[in-house]
Structures are given as structure tokens and as C-alpha cells.
Tab-separated table of N, CA and C in Angstrom:
chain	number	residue	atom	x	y	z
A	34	UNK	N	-34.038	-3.834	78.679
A	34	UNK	CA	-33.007	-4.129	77.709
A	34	UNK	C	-32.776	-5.629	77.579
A	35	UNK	N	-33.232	-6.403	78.830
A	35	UNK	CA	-32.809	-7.910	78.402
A	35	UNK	C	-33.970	-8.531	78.106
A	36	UNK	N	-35.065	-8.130	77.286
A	36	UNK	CA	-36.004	-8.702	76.494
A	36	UNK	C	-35.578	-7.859	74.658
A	37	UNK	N	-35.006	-7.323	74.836
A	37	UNK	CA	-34.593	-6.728	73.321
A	37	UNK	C	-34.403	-7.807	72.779
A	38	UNK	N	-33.728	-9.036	72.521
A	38	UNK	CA	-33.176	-9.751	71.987
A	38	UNK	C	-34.228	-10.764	71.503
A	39	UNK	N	-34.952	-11.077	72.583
A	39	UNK	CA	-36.304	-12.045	72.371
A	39	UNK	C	-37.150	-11.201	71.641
A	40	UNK	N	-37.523	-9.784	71.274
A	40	UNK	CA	-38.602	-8.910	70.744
A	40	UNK	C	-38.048	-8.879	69.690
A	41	UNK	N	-36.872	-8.796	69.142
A	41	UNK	CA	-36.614	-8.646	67.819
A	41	UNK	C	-36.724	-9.944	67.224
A	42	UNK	N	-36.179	-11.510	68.037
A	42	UNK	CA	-36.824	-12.402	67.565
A	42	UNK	C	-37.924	-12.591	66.932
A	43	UNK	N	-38.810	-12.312	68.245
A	43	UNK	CA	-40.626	-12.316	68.012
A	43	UNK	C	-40.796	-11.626	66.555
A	44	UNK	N	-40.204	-10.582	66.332
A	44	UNK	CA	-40.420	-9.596	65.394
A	44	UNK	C	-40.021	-10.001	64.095
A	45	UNK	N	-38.813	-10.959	63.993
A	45	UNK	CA	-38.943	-11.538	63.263
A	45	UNK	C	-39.465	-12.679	62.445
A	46	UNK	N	-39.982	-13.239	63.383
A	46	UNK	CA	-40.409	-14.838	63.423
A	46	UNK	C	-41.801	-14.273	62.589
A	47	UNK	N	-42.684	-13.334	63.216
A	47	UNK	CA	-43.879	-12.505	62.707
A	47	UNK	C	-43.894	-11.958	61.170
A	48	UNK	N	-42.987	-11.622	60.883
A	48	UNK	CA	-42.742	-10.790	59.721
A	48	UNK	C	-42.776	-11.906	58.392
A	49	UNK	N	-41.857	-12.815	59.226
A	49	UNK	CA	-41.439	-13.686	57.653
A	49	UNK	C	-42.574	-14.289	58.176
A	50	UNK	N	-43.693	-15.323	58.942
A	50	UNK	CA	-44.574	-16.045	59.073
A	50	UNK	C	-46.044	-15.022	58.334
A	51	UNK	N	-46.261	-13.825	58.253
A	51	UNK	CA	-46.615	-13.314	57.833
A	51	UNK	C	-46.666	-12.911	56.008
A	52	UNK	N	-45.246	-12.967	55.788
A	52	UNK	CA	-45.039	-12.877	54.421
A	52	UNK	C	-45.102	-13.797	53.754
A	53	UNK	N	-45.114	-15.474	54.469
A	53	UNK	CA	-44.904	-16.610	54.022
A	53	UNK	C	-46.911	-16.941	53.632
A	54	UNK	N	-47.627	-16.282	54.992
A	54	UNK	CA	-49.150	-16.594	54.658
A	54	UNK	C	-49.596	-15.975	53.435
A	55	UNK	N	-49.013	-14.983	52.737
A	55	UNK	CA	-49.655	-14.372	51.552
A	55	UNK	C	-49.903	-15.070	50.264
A	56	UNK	N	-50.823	-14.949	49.830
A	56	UNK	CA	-51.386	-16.150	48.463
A	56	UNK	C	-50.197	-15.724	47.316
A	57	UNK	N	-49.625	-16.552	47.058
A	57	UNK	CA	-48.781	-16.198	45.832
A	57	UNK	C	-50.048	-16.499	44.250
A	58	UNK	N	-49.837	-16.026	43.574
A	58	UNK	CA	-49.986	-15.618	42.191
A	58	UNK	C	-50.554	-16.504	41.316
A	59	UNK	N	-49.775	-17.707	41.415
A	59	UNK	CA	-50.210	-18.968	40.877
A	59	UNK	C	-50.691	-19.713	41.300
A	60	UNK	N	-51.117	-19.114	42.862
A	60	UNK	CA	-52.116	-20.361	43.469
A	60	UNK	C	-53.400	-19.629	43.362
A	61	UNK	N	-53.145	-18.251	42.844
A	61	UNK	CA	-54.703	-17.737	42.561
A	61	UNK	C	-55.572	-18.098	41.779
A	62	UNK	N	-55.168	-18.851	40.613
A	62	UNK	CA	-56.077	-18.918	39.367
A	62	UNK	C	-55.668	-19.983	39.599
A	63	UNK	N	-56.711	-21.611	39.625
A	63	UNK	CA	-56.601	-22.771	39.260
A	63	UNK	C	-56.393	-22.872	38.209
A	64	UNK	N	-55.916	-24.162	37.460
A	64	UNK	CA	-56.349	-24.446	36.178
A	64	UNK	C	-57.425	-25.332	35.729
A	65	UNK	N	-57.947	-25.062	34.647
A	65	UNK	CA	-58.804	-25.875	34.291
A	65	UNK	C	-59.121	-27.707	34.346
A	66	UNK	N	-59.627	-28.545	34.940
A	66	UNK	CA	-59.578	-29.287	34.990
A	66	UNK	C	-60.114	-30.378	34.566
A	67	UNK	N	-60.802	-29.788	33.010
A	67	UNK	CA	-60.882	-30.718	31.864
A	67	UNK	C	-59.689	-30.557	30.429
A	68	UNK	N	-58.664	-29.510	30.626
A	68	UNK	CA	-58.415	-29.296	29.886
A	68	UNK	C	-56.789	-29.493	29.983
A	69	UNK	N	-55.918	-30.810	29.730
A	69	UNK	CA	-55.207	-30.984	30.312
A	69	UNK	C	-53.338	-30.146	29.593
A	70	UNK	N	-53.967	-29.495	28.294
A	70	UNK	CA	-52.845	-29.334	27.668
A	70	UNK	C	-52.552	-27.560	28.383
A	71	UNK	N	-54.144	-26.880	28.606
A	71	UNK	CA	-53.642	-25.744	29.116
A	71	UNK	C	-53.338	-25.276	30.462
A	72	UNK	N	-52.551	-26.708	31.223
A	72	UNK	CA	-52.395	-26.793	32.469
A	72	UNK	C	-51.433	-26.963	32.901
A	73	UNK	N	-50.832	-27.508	31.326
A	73	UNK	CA	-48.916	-27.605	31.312
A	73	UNK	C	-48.450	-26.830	30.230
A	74	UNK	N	-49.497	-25.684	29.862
A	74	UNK	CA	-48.706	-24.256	29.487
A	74	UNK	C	-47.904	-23.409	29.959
A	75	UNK	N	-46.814	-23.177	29.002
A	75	UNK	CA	-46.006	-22.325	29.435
A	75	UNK	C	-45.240	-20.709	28.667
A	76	UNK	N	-45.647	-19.551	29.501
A	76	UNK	CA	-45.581	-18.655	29.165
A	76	UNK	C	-43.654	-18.214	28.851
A	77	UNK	N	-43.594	-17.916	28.176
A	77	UNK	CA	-41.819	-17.368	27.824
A	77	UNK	C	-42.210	-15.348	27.567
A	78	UNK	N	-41.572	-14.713	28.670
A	78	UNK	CA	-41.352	-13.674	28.772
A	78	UNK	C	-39.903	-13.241	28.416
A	79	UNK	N	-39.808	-12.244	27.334
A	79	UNK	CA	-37.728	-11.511	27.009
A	79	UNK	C	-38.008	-9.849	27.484
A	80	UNK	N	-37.878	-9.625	28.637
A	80	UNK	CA	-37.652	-8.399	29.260
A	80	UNK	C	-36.336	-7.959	29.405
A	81	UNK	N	-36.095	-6.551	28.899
A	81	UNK	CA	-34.799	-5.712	29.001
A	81	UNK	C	-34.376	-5.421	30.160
A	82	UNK	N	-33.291	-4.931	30.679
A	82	UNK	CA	-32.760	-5.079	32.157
A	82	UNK	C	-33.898	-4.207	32.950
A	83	UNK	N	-34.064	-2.977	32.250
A	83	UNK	CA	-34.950	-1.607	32.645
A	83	UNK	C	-36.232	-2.898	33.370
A	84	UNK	N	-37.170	-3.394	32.411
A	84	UNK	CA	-38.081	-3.949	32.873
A	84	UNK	C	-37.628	-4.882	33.850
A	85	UNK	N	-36.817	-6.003	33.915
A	85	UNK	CA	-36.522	-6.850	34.521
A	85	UNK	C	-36.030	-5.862	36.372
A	86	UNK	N	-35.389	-4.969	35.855
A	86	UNK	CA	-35.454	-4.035	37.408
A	86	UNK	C	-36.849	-3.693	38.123
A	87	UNK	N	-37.293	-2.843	37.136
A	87	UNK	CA	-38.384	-2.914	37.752
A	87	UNK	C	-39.605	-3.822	37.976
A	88	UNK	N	-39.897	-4.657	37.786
A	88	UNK	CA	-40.667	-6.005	37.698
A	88	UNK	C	-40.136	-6.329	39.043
A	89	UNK	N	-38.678	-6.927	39.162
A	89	UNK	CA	-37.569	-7.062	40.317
A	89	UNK	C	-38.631	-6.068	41.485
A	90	UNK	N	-38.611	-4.529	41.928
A	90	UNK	CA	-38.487	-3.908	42.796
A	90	UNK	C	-40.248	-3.967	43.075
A	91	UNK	N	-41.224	-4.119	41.960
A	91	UNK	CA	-42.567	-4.181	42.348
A	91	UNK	C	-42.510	-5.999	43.167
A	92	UNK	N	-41.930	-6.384	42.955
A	92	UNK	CA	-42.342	-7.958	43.484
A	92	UNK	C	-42.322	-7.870	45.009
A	93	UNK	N	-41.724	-7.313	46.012
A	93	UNK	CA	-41.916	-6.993	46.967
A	93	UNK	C	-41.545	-8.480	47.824
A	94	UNK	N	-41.469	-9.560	47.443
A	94	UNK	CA	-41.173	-10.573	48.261
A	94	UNK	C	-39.734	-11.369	48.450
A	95	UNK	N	-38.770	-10.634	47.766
A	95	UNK	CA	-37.212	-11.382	47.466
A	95	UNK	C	-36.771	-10.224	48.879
A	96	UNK	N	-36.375	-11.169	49.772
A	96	UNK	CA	-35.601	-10.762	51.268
A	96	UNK	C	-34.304	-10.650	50.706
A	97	UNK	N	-33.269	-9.797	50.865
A	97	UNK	CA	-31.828	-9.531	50.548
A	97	UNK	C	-31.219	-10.277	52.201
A	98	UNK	N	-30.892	-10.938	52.293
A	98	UNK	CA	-30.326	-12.058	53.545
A	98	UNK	C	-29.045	-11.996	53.693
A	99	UNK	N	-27.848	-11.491	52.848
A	99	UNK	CA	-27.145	-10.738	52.724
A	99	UNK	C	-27.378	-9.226	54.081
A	100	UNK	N	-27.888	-8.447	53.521
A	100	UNK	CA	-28.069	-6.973	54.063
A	100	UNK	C	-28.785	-7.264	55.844
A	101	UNK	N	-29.690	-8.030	55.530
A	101	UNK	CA	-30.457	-8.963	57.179
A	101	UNK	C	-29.358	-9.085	57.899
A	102	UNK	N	-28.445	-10.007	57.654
A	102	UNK	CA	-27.706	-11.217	58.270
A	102	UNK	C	-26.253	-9.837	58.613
A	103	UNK	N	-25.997	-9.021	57.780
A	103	UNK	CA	-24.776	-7.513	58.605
A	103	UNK	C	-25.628	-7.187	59.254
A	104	UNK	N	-26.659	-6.731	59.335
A	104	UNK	CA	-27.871	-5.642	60.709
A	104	UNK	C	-27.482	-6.199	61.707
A	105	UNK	N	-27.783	-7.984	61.365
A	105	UNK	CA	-27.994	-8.660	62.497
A	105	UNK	C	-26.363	-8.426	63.602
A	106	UNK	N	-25.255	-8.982	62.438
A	106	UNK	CA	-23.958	-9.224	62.892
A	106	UNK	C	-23.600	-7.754	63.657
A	107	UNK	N	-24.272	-6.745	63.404
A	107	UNK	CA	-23.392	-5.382	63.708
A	107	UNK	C	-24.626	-4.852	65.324
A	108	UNK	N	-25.864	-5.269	64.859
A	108	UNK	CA	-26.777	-5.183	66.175
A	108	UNK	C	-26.876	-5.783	67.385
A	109	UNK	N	-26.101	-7.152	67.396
A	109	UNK	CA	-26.305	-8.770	68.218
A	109	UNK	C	-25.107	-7.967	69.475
A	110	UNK	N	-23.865	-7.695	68.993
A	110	UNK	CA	-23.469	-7.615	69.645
A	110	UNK	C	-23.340	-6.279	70.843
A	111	UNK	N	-23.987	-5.286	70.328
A	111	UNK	CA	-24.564	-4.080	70.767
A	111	UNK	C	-25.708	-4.571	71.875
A	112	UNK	N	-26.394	-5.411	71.045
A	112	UNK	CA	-27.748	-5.905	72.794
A	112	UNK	C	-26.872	-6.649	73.662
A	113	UNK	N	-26.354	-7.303	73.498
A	113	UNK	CA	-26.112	-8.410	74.331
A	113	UNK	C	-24.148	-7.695	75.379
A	114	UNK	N	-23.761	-6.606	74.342
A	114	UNK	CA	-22.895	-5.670	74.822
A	114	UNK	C	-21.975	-5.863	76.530
């Protein structure tokens, strides 16, 4: 029980260092580098809430730090008890 505290650390430290290594989106596709106007293009998307939710719930990378940070406040004191 008195390594719980350090394992959930570890566990966290892993998770977000993990989520942080993943290639985001726009570092996938370079841009062209003779072509200097389509490199400071910019796309304008008008999505309805419906889409904008779901777009929201497929993205998979927005942490709620809020909802983290009560687990934490309501768990911390239970280990350490």
C-alpha cells in the first residue's frame, strides 16, 4: 500500500508522456516547399453543434483536468489515509 502513491504517479507520468509522443495531424503532411502561398493556406470549417460534438468525442486527445484533478482530490486522501 505505500508504493500506491508512487504507481499511480508512474502511471501517470506514462500515460500523458505517451499521448504527448503521438504524431499530431499537421505534422503529418509537410508542406510543399516550392510553393510558398499553399503553405500559408487556410482552411475555414462552419460545423453544427451535432458535428462539432462529435468531431469533439472522435479527437480522443482533449484531457478533461477538471474530472482528473476530483479523482485525484477524492483518491489522495484515501492512500495516504
Amino acid at each position: 500500500m505505500k508504493f500506491a502513491f508512487a504507481f499511480v504517479l508512474i502511471a501517470l507520468f506514462a500515460v500523458i508522456t505517451i499521448s504527448q509522443a503521438m504524431p499530431h495531424p499537421e505534422e503529418a503532411a509537410a508542406a510543399p516547399a516550392n510553393n510558398d502561398a499553399s503553405a500559408n493556406a487556410k482552411i475555414e470549417l462552419k460545423l453544427s453543434p451535432e458535428e462539432l460534438a462529435a468531431l469533439e468525442a472522435m479527437g480522443g486527445r482533449k484531457i478533461n483536468w477538471g474530472k482528473v484533478f476530483s479523482i485525484a482530490v477524492k483518491v489522495i486522501p484515501i492512500l495516504l489515509g
